[in-house]
Short mmCIF file of C-alpha atoms and ligand atoms in Angstrom, two decimals:
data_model
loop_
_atom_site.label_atom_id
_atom_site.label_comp_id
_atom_site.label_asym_id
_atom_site.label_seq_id
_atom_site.Cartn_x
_atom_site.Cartn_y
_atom_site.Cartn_z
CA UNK Y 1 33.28 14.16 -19.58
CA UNK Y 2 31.81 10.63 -19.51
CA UNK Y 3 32.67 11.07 -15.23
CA UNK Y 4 30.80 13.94 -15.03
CA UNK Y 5 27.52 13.09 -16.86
CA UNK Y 6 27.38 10.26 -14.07
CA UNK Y 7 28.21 12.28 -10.87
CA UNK Y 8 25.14 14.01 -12.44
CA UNK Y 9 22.68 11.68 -12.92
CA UNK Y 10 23.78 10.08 -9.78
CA UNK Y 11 22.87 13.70 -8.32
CA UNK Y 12 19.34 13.68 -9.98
CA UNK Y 13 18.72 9.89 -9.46
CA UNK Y 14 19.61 9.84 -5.62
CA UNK Y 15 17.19 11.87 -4.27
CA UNK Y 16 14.14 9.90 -5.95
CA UNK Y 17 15.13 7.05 -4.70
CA UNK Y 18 15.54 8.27 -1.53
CA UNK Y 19 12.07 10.06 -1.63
CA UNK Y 20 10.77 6.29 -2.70
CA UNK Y 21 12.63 4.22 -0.07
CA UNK Y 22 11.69 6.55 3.01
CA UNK Y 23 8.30 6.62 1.35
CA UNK Y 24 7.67 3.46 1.67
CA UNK Y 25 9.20 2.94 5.08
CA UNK Y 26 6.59 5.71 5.95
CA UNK Y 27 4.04 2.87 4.34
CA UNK Y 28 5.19 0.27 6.46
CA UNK Y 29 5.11 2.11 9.66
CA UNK Y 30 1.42 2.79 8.93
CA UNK Y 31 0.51 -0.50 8.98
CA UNK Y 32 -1.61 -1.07 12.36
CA UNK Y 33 0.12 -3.32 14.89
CA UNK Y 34 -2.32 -7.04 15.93
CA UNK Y 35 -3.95 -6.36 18.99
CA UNK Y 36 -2.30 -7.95 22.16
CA UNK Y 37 -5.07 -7.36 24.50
CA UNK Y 38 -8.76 -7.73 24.38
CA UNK Y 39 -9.17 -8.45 20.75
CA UNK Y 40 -10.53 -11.88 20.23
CA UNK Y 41 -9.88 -11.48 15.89
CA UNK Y 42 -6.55 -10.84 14.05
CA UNK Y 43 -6.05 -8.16 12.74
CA UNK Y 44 -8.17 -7.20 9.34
CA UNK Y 45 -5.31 -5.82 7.30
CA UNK Y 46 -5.90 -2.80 5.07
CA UNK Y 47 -10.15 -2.20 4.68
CA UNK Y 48 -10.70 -2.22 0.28
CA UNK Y 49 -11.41 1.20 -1.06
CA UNK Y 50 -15.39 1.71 -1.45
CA UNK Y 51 -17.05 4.20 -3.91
CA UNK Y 52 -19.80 5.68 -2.10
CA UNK Y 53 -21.80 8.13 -3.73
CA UNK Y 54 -25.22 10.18 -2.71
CA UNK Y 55 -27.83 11.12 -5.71
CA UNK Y 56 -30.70 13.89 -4.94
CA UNK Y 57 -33.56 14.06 -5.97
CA UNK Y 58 -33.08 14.52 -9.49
CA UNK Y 59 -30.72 11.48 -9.49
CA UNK Y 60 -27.30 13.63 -9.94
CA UNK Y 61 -24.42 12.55 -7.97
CA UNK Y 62 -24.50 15.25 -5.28
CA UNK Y 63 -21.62 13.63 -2.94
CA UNK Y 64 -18.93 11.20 -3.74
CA UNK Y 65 -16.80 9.50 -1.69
CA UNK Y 66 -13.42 6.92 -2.27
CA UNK Y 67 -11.82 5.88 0.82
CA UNK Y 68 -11.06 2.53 2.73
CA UNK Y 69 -12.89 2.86 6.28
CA UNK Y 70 -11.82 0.91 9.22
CA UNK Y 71 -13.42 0.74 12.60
CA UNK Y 72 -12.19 0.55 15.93
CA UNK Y 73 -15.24 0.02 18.70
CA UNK Y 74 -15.37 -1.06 21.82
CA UNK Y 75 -18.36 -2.62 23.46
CA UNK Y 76 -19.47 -5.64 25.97
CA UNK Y 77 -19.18 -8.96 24.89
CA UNK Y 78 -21.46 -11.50 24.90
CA UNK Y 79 -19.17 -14.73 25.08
CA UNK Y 80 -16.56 -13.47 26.73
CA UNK Y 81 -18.73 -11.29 29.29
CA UNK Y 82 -16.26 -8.32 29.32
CA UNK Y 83 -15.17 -4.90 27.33
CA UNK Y 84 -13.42 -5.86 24.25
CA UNK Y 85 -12.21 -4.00 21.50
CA UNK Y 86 -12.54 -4.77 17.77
CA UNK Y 87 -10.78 -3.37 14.72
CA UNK Y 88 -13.34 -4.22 11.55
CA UNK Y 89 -13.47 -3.17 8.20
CA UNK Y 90 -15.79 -1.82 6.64
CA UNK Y 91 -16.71 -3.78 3.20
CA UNK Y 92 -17.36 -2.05 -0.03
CA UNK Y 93 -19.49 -5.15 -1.67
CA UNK Y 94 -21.36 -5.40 1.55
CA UNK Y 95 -21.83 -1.76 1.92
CA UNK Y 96 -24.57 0.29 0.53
CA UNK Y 97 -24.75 4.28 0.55
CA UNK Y 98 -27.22 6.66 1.19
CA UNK Y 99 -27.56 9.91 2.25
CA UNK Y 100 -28.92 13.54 1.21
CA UNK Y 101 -28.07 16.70 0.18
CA UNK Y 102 -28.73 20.27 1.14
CA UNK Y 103 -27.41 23.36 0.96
CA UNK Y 104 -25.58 23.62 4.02
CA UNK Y 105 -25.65 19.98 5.08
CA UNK Y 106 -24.71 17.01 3.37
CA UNK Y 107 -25.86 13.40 4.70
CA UNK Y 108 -23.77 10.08 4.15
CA UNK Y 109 -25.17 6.97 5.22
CA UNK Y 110 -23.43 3.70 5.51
CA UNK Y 111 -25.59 0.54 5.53
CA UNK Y 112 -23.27 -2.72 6.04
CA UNK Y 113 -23.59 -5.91 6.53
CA UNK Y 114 -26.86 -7.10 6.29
CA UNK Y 115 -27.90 -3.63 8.32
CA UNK Y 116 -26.16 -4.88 11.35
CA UNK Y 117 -23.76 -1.64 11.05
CA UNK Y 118 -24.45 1.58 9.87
CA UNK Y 119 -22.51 4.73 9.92
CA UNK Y 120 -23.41 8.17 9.24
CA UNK Y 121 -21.25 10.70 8.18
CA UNK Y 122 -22.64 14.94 7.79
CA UNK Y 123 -20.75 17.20 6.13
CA UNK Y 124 -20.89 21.23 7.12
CA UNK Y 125 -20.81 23.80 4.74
CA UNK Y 126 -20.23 27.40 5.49
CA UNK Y 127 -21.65 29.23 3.03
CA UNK Y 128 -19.79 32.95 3.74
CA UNK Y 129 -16.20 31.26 4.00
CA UNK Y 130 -17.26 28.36 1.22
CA UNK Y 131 -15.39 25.75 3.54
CA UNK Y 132 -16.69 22.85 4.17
CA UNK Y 133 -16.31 20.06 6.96
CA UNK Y 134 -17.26 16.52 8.40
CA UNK Y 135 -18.89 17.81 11.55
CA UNK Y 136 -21.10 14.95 12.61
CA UNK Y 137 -20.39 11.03 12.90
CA UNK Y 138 -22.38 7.93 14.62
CA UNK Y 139 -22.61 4.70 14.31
CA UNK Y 140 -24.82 2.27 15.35
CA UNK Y 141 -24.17 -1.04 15.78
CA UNK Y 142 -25.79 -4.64 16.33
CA UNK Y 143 -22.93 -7.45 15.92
CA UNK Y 144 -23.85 -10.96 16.82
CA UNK Y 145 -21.38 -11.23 19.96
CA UNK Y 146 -22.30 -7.19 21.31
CA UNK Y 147 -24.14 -7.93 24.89
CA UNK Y 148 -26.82 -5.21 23.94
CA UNK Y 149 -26.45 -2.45 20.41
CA UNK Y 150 -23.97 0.58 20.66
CA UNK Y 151 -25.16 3.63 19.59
CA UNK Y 152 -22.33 6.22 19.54
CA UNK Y 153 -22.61 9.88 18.24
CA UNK Y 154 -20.65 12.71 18.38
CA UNK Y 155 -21.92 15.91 17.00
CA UNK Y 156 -18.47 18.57 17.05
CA UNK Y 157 -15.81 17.05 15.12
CA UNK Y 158 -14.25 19.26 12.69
CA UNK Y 159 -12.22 16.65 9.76
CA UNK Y 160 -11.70 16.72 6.35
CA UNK Y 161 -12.07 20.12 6.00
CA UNK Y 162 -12.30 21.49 2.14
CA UNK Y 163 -13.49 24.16 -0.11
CA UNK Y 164 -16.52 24.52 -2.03
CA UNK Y 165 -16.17 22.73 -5.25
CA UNK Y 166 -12.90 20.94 -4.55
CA UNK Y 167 -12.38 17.47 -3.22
CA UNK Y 168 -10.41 16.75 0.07
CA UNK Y 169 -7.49 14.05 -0.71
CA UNK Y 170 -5.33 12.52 1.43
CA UNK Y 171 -3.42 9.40 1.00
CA UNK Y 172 -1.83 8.41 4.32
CA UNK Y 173 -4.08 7.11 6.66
CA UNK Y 174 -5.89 9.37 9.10
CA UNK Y 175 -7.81 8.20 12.64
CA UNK Y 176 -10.62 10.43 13.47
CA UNK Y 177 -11.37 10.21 17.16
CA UNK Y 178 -15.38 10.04 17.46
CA UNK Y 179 -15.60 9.32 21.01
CA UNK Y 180 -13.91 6.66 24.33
CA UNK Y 181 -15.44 3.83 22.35
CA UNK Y 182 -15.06 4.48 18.78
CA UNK Y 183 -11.92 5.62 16.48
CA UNK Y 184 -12.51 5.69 12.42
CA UNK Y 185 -9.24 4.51 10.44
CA UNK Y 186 -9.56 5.94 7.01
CA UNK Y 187 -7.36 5.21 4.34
CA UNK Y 188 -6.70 6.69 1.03
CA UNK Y 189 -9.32 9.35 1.29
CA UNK Y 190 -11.07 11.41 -1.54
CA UNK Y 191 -14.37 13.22 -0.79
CA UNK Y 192 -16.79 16.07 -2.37
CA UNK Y 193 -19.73 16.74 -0.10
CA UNK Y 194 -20.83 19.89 -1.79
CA UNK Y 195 -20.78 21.32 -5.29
CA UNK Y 196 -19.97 18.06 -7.28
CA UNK Y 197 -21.05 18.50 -11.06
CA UNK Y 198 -20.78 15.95 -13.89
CA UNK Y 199 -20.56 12.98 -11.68
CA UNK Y 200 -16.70 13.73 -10.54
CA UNK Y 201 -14.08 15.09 -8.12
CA UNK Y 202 -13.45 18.45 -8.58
CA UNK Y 203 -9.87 19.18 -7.78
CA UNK Y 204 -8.42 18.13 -5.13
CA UNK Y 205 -7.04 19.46 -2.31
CA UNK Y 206 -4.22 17.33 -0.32
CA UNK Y 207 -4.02 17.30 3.39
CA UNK Y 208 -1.39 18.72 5.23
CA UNK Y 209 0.25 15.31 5.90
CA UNK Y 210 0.65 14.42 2.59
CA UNK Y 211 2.53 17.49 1.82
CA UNK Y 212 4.53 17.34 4.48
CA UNK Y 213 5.64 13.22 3.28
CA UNK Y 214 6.22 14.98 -0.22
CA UNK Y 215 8.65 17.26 1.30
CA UNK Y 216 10.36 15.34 4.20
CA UNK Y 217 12.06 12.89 1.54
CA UNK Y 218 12.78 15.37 -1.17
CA UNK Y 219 14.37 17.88 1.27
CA UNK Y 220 16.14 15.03 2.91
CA UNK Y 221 17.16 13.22 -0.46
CA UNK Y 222 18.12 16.59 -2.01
CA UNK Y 223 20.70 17.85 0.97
CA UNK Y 224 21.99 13.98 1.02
CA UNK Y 225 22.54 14.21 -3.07
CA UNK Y 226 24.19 17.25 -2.19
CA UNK Y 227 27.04 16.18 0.29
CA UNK Y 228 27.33 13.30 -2.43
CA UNK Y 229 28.49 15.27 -5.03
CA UNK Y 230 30.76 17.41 -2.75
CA UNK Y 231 32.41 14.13 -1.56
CA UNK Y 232 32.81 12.51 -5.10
CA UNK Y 233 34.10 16.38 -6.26
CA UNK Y 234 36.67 16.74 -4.08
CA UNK Y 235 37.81 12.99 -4.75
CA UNK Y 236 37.98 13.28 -8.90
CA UNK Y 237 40.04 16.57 -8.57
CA UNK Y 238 42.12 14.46 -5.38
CA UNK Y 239 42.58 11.97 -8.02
CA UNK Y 240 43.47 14.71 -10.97
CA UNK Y 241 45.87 16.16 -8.48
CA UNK Y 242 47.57 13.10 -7.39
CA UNK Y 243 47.79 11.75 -10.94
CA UNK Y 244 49.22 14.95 -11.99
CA UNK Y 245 51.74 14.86 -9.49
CA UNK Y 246 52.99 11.04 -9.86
CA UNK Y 247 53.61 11.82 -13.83
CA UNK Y 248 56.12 14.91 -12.67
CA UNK Y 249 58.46 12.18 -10.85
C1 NAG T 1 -7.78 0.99 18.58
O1 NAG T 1 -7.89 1.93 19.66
C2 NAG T 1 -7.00 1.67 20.73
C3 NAG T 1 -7.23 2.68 21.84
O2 NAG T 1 -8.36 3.43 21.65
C4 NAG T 1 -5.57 1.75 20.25
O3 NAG T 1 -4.69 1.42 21.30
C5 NAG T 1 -5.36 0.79 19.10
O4 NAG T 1 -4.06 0.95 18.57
C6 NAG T 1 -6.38 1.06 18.00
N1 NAG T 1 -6.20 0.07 16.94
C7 NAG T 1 -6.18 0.39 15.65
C8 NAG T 1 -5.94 -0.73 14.69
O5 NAG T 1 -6.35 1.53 15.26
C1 NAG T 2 -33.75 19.17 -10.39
O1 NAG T 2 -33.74 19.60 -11.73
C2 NAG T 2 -34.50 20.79 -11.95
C3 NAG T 2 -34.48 21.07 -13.46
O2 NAG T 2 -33.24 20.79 -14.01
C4 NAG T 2 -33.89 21.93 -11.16
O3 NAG T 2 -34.65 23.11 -11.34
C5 NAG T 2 -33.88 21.56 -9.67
O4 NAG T 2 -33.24 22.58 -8.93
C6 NAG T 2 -33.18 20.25 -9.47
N1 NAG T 2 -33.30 19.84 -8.08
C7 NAG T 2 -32.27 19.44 -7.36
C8 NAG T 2 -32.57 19.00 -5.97
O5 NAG T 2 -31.12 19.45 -7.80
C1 NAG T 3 -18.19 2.69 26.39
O1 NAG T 3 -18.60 1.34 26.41
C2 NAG T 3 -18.78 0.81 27.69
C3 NAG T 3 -19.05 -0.67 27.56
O2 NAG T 3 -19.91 -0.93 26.50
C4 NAG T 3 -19.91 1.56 28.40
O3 NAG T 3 -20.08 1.05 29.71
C5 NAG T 3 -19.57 3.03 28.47
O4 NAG T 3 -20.65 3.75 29.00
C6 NAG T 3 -19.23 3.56 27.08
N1 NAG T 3 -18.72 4.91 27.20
C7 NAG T 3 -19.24 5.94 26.52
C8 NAG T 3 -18.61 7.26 26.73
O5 NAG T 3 -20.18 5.79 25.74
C1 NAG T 4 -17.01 -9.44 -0.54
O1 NAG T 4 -15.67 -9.59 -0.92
C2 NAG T 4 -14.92 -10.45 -0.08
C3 NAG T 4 -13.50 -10.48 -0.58
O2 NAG T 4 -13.12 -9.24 -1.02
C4 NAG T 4 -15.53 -11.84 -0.09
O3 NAG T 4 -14.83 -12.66 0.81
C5 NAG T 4 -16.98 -11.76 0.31
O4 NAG T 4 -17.59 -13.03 0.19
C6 NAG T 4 -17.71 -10.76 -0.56
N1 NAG T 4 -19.10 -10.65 -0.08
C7 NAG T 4 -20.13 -10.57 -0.88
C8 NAG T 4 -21.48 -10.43 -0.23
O5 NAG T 4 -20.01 -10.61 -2.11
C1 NAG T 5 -28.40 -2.55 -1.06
O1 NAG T 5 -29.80 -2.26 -0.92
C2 NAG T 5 -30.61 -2.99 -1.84
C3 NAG T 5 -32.03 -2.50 -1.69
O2 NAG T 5 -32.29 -2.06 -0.40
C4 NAG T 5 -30.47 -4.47 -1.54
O3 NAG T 5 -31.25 -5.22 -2.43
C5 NAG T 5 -29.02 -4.87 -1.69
O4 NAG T 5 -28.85 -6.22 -1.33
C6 NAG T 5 -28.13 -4.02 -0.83
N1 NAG T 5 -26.76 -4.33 -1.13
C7 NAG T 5 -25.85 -4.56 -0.20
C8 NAG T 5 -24.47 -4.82 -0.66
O5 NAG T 5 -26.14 -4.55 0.99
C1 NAG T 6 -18.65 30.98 8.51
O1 NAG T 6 -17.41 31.59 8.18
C2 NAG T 6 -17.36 32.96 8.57
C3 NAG T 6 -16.05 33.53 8.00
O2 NAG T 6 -14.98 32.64 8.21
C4 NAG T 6 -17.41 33.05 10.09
O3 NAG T 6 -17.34 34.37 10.49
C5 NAG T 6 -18.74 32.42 10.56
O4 NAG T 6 -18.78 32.39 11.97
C6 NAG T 6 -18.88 31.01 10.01
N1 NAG T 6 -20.24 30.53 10.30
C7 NAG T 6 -20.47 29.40 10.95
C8 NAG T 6 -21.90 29.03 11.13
O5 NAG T 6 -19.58 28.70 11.37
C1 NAG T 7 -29.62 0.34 10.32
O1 NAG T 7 -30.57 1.02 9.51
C2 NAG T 7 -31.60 0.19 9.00
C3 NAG T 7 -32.46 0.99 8.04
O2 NAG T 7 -32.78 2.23 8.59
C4 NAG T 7 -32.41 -0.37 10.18
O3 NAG T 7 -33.43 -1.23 9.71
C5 NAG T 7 -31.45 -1.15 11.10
O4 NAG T 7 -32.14 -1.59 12.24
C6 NAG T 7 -30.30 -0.26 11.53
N1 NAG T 7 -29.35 -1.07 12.26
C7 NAG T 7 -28.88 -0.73 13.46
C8 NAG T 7 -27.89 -1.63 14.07
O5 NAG T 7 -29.24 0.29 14.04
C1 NAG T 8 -16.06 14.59 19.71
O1 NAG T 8 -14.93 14.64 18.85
C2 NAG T 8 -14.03 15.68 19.17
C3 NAG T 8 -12.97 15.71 18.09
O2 NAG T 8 -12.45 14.45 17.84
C4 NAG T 8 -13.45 15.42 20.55
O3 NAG T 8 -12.56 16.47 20.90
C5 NAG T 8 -14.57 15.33 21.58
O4 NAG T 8 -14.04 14.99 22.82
C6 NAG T 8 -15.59 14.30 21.13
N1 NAG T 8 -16.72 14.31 22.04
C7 NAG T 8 -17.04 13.26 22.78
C8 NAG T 8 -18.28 13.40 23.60
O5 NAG T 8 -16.38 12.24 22.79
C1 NAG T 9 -19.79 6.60 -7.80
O1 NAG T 9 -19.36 7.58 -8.72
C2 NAG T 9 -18.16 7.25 -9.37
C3 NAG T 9 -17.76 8.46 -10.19
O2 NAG T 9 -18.85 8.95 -10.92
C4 NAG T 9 -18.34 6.00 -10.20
O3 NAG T 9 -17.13 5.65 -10.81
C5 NAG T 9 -18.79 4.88 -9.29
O4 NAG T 9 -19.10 3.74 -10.06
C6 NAG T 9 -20.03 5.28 -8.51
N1 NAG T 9 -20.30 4.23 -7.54
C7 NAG T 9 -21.51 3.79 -7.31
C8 NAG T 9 -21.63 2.70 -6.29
O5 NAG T 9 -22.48 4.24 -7.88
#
C-alpha cells in the first residue's frame, strides 16, 4: 500500500520537475552569447523591465507597456574608424515614455539617455478584425563614439500581434528584425496598445512560443513518468513473483 502511494507521487512529481529542469535549461540557452567580433563592450546582460505607459489627452492610461528592451545596432565608429556592432540596453530609470493614441494608431515613444536615443514604436489596429499589431519601428540615434547619427526606420513589420482589449504576453525573449543594422531583443513582454481601461492589462494573450515551452516539457515529462511507472510495475510484481516462488522451496 505504502509502495504504491510512492510509485504515485513519484508519477505526479516527475513530470514537474522535469517541466522545471528543461525549463530552465530553455532559460539558459536564451542567454545571448559575448560578442567575439566587432564589439568593443561586454556584453550588457539581461536589459531591467521598464513600465512604459502613454496618457491622452484626458490623462487616462491609453497604452501600457512592461518589457525589458535590448538593442542591437550597427553603425561607424568614431575611434575605431570602422562598422561595429553594439548590443545596449535600454534603461528604465533613464528612459522616459511618450506617445499618443488614436483610434487606429497608437504611438510609443522612447526618450533615453539624456535624448541621445530614442525609439518609436506604432501599434496598428484593424478595426473590422479587432486585431491589433506593432507595424512601425525607428530609432534614432546619437551615441558619443557614432561617426555621424543613425536614423533607421522600417515601416512593415507585423509583431506582437493581439486583440482588441487584451494584452499580448510573452515571456521568452523575442528579436524583432527592424532592418541590416538594427535587431530589438525584447524580454518578458506585456503590452496593450488599444482599449486599456482602469489603468491595467486586460487579459492576456500568450505567444505561440510560450505555449509551445508549456507543452514541450509537460508532454516530454508526462511520457517519461510514464515508462517510469511501467518499469518500477513490472519490477514490484518481478519481486512479488520471485518472493512468492523462493517461500514454495
Ligand atoms: C546582434 O546581431 C548580430 C547579427 O545581426 C548577431 O550575430 C548577434 O548574435 C546579435 N547579438 C545579440 C546579443 O542579439
Ligand atoms: C475625455 O473625457 C471626455 C469626458 O469624459 C470624453 O468625452 C472624451 O471622449 C475624452 N477624450 C479622450 C481623448 O479620451
Ligand atoms: C548600415 O550601416 C552602414 C554603416 O553605418 C551604412 O553604410 C549602411 O548604409 C547601413 N545600411 C542600411 C540598410 O541602412
Ligand atoms: C539607473 O540604474 C542603474 C542601475 O540599475 C544605475 O547604475 C544608474 O546610475 C541609474 N541611473 C540613474 C540616472 O538613476
Ligand atoms: C523625463 O522628462 C522630464 C521632463 O522632460 C525630465 O525632467 C526628466 O529628467 C526625464 N527623465 C528621464 C529619466 O529622462
Ligand atoms: C482588416 O481585417 C479585415 C478582416 O480580416 C481584412 O479584410 C482587411 O483587409 C483588414 N484591413 C486592413 C487595413 O488591413
Ligand atoms: C530625440 O528626441 C528629442 C525630442 O524630440 C530631440 O531633442 C533629440 O534631438 C532626439 N535625439 C535624436 C538622437 O534624434
Ligand atoms: C522590415 O521588417 C520586415 C519584418 O522584420 C522585414 O521583412 C523587412 O525586410 C524590413 N525592411 C527593411 C527595409 O529592412
Ligand atoms: C504605468 O502603469 C502601471 C499600471 O497602471 C503602473 O504600475 C506604473 O507605475 C505606471 N508607470 C509609469 C511610469 O507611470
Amino acid at each position: 500500500m505504502t509502495q504504491m502511494a510512492g510509485v504515485h507521487c513519484l508519477g505526479v512529481m516527475l513530470p514537474l520537475i522535469l517541466a522545471a529542469a528543461l525549463h530552465q535549461g530553455s532559460a539558459i540557452d536564451a542567454t545571448p552569447t559575448p560578442q567575439t567580433t566587432t564589439s568593443p563592450h561586454a556584453d550588457p546582460g539581461r536589459p531591467e523591465r521598464g513600465n512604459y505607459n502613454v496618457s491622452d489627452s484626458n490623462k487616462t492610461v491609453c497604452l501600457l507597456a512592461y518589457l525589458g528592451l535590448q538593442l542591437n545596432v550597427s553603425f561607424n565608429s568614431a575611434s575605431q574608424n570602422k562598422v561595429v556592432q553594439e548590443v545596449v540596453n535600454i534603461k528604465p530609470n533613464e528612459t522616459n515614455a511618450s506617445g499618443s493614441c488614436a483610434t487606429e494608431k497608437a504611438i510609443l515613444l522612447l526618450t533615453s539617455d539624456g535624448e541621445t536615443t530614442n525609439l518609436t514604436f506604432a501599434f496598428t489596429l484593424n478595426t473590422t478584425s479587432r486585431k491589433y499589431h506593432l507595424s512601425e519601428v525607428s530609432l534614432s540615434a546619437a551615441w558619443p563614439d557614432m561617426k555621424e547619427p543613425i536614423s533607421i526606420k522600417n515601416v512593415s513589420v507585423d509583431f506582437l500581434q493581439g486583440t482588441l482589449g487584451h494584452s499580448y504576453l510573452c515571456r521568452e525573449e523575442q528579436t524583432l528584425f527592424v532592418s541590416q543594422n538594427l535587431s530589438i531583443n525584447i524580454f518578458q513582454v506585456q503590452v496593450q496598445p488599444f482599449g486599456v481601461t482602469g489603468n491595467q492589462f486586460g487579459a492576456a494573450e500568450e505567444c505561440q512560443l510560450d505555449v509551445d515551452n508549456l507543452l514541450i516539457p509537460i508532454i516530454v515529462g508526462a511520457a517519461l513518468a510514464g515508462l517510469v511507472l511501467i518499469v518500477l510495475l513490472a519490477y514490484l510484481i518481478g519481486r512479488k513473483r520471485s518472493h512468492a516462488g523462493y517461500q514454495t522451496i
